[in-house]
């Protein structure tokens, strides 16, 4: 079965950086698009970044120029490099694999807190 395990969250000061990782298993990772979502307290979950199987990327407007999504198909891992972090980036970050064949799959999430 599909399994997604996020890591790399933590507490960081405004302006700092974090790199999130999502280790995937149970499917042919290289064949599928992968996404990062986040959910802040009291808000709906929102898409942050997506990378296709071919490496094409897309970002939510507020993170453009600050976040970078990438993938390592040899390691079955997708990353989210987050720079110039702001307090409004505080949220639980989730890895997602969603397709007709896989269904909609989520990791357990990793907490990112941006605070001084």
PDB file of C-alpha atoms in Angstrom:
ATOM      1  CA  UNK A   1       0.000   0.000   0.000  1.00  0.00           C
ATOM      2  CA  UNK A   2       1.024   3.612  -0.489  1.00  0.00           C
ATOM      3  CA  UNK A   3       3.006   5.024   2.409  1.00  0.00           C
ATOM      4  CA  UNK A   4       4.247   8.602   2.748  1.00  0.00           C
ATOM      5  CA  UNK A   5       6.469   9.623   5.663  1.00  0.00           C
ATOM      6  CA  UNK A   6       7.370  13.274   6.170  1.00  0.00           C
ATOM      7  CA  UNK A   7      10.304  14.594   8.182  1.00  0.00           C
ATOM      8  CA  UNK A   8      12.305  17.765   8.667  1.00  0.00           C
ATOM      9  CA  UNK A   9       9.846  20.066  10.386  1.00  0.00           C
ATOM     10  CA  UNK A  10      10.691  22.125  13.443  1.00  0.00           C
ATOM     11  CA  UNK A  11      10.943  25.559  15.000  1.00  0.00           C
ATOM     12  CA  UNK A  12      12.763  28.226  13.020  1.00  0.00           C
ATOM     13  CA  UNK A  13      13.135  31.989  13.320  1.00  0.00           C
ATOM     14  CA  UNK A  14      11.669  34.321  10.699  1.00  0.00           C
ATOM     15  CA  UNK A  15      14.000  34.496   7.728  1.00  0.00           C
ATOM     16  CA  UNK A  16      15.329  31.014   8.387  1.00  0.00           C
ATOM     17  CA  UNK A  17      15.244  27.861   6.294  1.00  0.00           C
ATOM     18  CA  UNK A  18      14.050  24.285   6.576  1.00  0.00           C
ATOM     19  CA  UNK A  19      14.060  21.327   4.220  1.00  0.00           C
ATOM     20  CA  UNK A  20      11.193  18.879   4.416  1.00  0.00           C
ATOM     21  CA  UNK A  21      11.474  15.341   3.101  1.00  0.00           C
ATOM     22  CA  UNK A  22       8.805  12.806   2.170  1.00  0.00           C
ATOM     23  CA  UNK A  23       9.849   9.190   1.752  1.00  0.00           C
ATOM     24  CA  UNK A  24       7.408   7.271  -0.444  1.00  0.00           C
ATOM     25  CA  UNK A  25       6.828   3.548  -0.813  1.00  0.00           C
ATOM     26  CA  UNK A  26       4.269   1.115  -2.169  1.00  0.00           C
ATOM     27  CA  UNK A  27       4.052   2.507  -5.693  1.00  0.00           C
ATOM     28  CA  UNK A  28       6.216   3.407  -8.690  1.00  0.00           C
ATOM     29  CA  UNK A  29       7.292   6.782  -7.358  1.00  0.00           C
ATOM     30  CA  UNK A  30       8.909   8.044 -10.557  1.00  0.00           C
ATOM     31  CA  UNK A  31       5.637   7.724 -12.491  1.00  0.00           C
ATOM     32  CA  UNK A  32       3.552  10.074 -10.384  1.00  0.00           C
ATOM     33  CA  UNK A  33       3.257  13.736  -9.542  1.00  0.00           C
ATOM     34  CA  UNK A  34       3.849  14.614  -5.896  1.00  0.00           C
ATOM     35  CA  UNK A  35       2.631  17.569  -3.893  1.00  0.00           C
ATOM     36  CA  UNK A  36       3.120  19.377  -0.617  1.00  0.00           C
ATOM     37  CA  UNK A  37       0.128  20.836   1.232  1.00  0.00           C
ATOM     38  CA  UNK A  38      -0.126  22.731   4.486  1.00  0.00           C
ATOM     39  CA  UNK A  39      -2.805  23.418   7.058  1.00  0.00           C
ATOM     40  CA  UNK A  40      -2.574  26.269   9.521  1.00  0.00           C
ATOM     41  CA  UNK A  41      -4.708  26.351  12.696  1.00  0.00           C
ATOM     42  CA  UNK A  42      -8.286  27.254  11.873  1.00  0.00           C
ATOM     43  CA  UNK A  43      -7.667  27.239   8.130  1.00  0.00           C
ATOM     44  CA  UNK A  44      -8.317  24.852   5.273  1.00  0.00           C
ATOM     45  CA  UNK A  45      -5.580  22.666   3.900  1.00  0.00           C
ATOM     46  CA  UNK A  46      -3.974  24.316   0.874  1.00  0.00           C
ATOM     47  CA  UNK A  47      -1.647  23.149  -1.883  1.00  0.00           C
ATOM     48  CA  UNK A  48       1.834  24.627  -1.622  1.00  0.00           C
ATOM     49  CA  UNK A  49       3.835  23.019  -4.421  1.00  0.00           C
ATOM     50  CA  UNK A  50       3.606  20.222  -6.982  1.00  0.00           C
ATOM     51  CA  UNK A  51       6.178  18.427  -9.084  1.00  0.00           C
ATOM     52  CA  UNK A  52       5.188  16.230 -12.021  1.00  0.00           C
ATOM     53  CA  UNK A  53       6.807  12.944 -12.945  1.00  0.00           C
ATOM     54  CA  UNK A  54       8.752  14.899 -15.561  1.00  0.00           C
ATOM     55  CA  UNK A  55       9.990  17.475 -13.076  1.00  0.00           C
ATOM     56  CA  UNK A  56       7.687  20.370 -13.940  1.00  0.00           C
ATOM     57  CA  UNK A  57       6.906  22.422 -10.853  1.00  0.00           C
ATOM     58  CA  UNK A  58       4.110  24.722  -9.716  1.00  0.00           C
ATOM     59  CA  UNK A  59       3.760  26.850  -6.587  1.00  0.00           C
ATOM     60  CA  UNK A  60       1.143  28.633  -4.548  1.00  0.00           C
ATOM     61  CA  UNK A  61       1.546  32.354  -5.074  1.00  0.00           C
ATOM     62  CA  UNK A  62       2.682  33.252  -1.566  1.00  0.00           C
ATOM     63  CA  UNK A  63       5.643  30.832  -1.640  1.00  0.00           C
ATOM     64  CA  UNK A  64       6.948  31.555  -5.131  1.00  0.00           C
ATOM     65  CA  UNK A  65      10.618  32.509  -5.022  1.00  0.00           C
ATOM     66  CA  UNK A  66      11.000  31.189  -1.460  1.00  0.00           C
ATOM     67  CA  UNK A  67      10.110  27.485  -1.660  1.00  0.00           C
ATOM     68  CA  UNK A  68      11.523  24.870  -4.023  1.00  0.00           C
ATOM     69  CA  UNK A  69      10.069  21.421  -4.590  1.00  0.00           C
ATOM     70  CA  UNK A  70      12.317  18.681  -5.948  1.00  0.00           C
ATOM     71  CA  UNK A  71      12.422  14.920  -6.210  1.00  0.00           C
ATOM     72  CA  UNK A  72      14.992  12.145  -6.146  1.00  0.00           C
ATOM     73  CA  UNK A  73      13.508   9.162  -7.944  1.00  0.00           C
ATOM     74  CA  UNK A  74      16.429   6.938  -6.940  1.00  0.00           C
ATOM     75  CA  UNK A  75      15.531   7.542  -3.287  1.00  0.00           C
ATOM     76  CA  UNK A  76      11.737   7.672  -3.758  1.00  0.00           C
ATOM     77  CA  UNK A  77      11.778  10.999  -1.962  1.00  0.00           C
ATOM     78  CA  UNK A  78      10.290  14.418  -2.580  1.00  0.00           C
ATOM     79  CA  UNK A  79      11.676  17.521  -0.885  1.00  0.00           C
ATOM     80  CA  UNK A  80      10.471  20.993  -0.038  1.00  0.00           C
ATOM     81  CA  UNK A  81      13.230  23.526   0.506  1.00  0.00           C
ATOM     82  CA  UNK A  82      11.780  26.495   2.376  1.00  0.00           C
ATOM     83  CA  UNK A  83      13.777  29.727   2.578  1.00  0.00           C
ATOM     84  CA  UNK A  84      12.973  33.182   3.943  1.00  0.00           C
ATOM     85  CA  UNK A  85      10.353  31.669   6.197  1.00  0.00           C
ATOM     86  CA  UNK A  86       7.625  33.897   7.613  1.00  0.00           C
ATOM     87  CA  UNK A  87       5.356  33.455  10.641  1.00  0.00           C
ATOM     88  CA  UNK A  88       2.445  32.919   8.255  1.00  0.00           C
ATOM     89  CA  UNK A  89       4.198  29.795   6.947  1.00  0.00           C
ATOM     90  CA  UNK A  90       3.500  28.143  10.306  1.00  0.00           C
ATOM     91  CA  UNK A  91       1.418  25.035   9.627  1.00  0.00           C
ATOM     92  CA  UNK A  92       1.419  21.284   9.479  1.00  0.00           C
ATOM     93  CA  UNK A  93       2.940  20.277   6.148  1.00  0.00           C
ATOM     94  CA  UNK A  94       1.673  17.174   4.378  1.00  0.00           C
ATOM     95  CA  UNK A  95       3.013  15.117   1.501  1.00  0.00           C
ATOM     96  CA  UNK A  96       0.426  13.986  -1.058  1.00  0.00           C
ATOM     97  CA  UNK A  97       0.254  11.479  -3.888  1.00  0.00           C
ATOM     98  CA  UNK A  98      -3.031  11.665  -5.782  1.00  0.00           C
ATOM     99  CA  UNK A  99      -4.060  10.006  -9.005  1.00  0.00           C
ATOM    100  CA  UNK A 100      -6.844   7.931 -10.463  1.00  0.00           C
ATOM    101  CA  UNK A 101      -4.734   4.793  -9.992  1.00  0.00           C
ATOM    102  CA  UNK A 102      -3.304   5.563  -6.538  1.00  0.00           C
ATOM    103  CA  UNK A 103      -6.252   7.283  -4.981  1.00  0.00           C
ATOM    104  CA  UNK A 104      -5.641  10.240  -2.672  1.00  0.00           C
ATOM    105  CA  UNK A 105      -2.847   9.501  -0.199  1.00  0.00           C
ATOM    106  CA  UNK A 106      -1.478  11.606   2.673  1.00  0.00           C
ATOM    107  CA  UNK A 107       1.423  11.391   5.033  1.00  0.00           C
ATOM    108  CA  UNK A 108       1.062  12.004   8.766  1.00  0.00           C
ATOM    109  CA  UNK A 109       2.320  15.577   8.484  1.00  0.00           C
ATOM    110  CA  UNK A 110       5.237  17.476   9.989  1.00  0.00           C
ATOM    111  CA  UNK A 111       4.903  20.652  12.054  1.00  0.00           C
ATOM    112  CA  UNK A 112       6.661  23.806  10.901  1.00  0.00           C
ATOM    113  CA  UNK A 113       6.666  26.723  13.333  1.00  0.00           C
ATOM    114  CA  UNK A 114       8.163  30.081  12.378  1.00  0.00           C
ATOM    115  CA  UNK A 115       8.586  32.271  15.427  1.00  0.00           C
ATOM    116  CA  UNK A 116      11.126  34.425  17.182  1.00  0.00           C
TER     117      UNK A 116
END
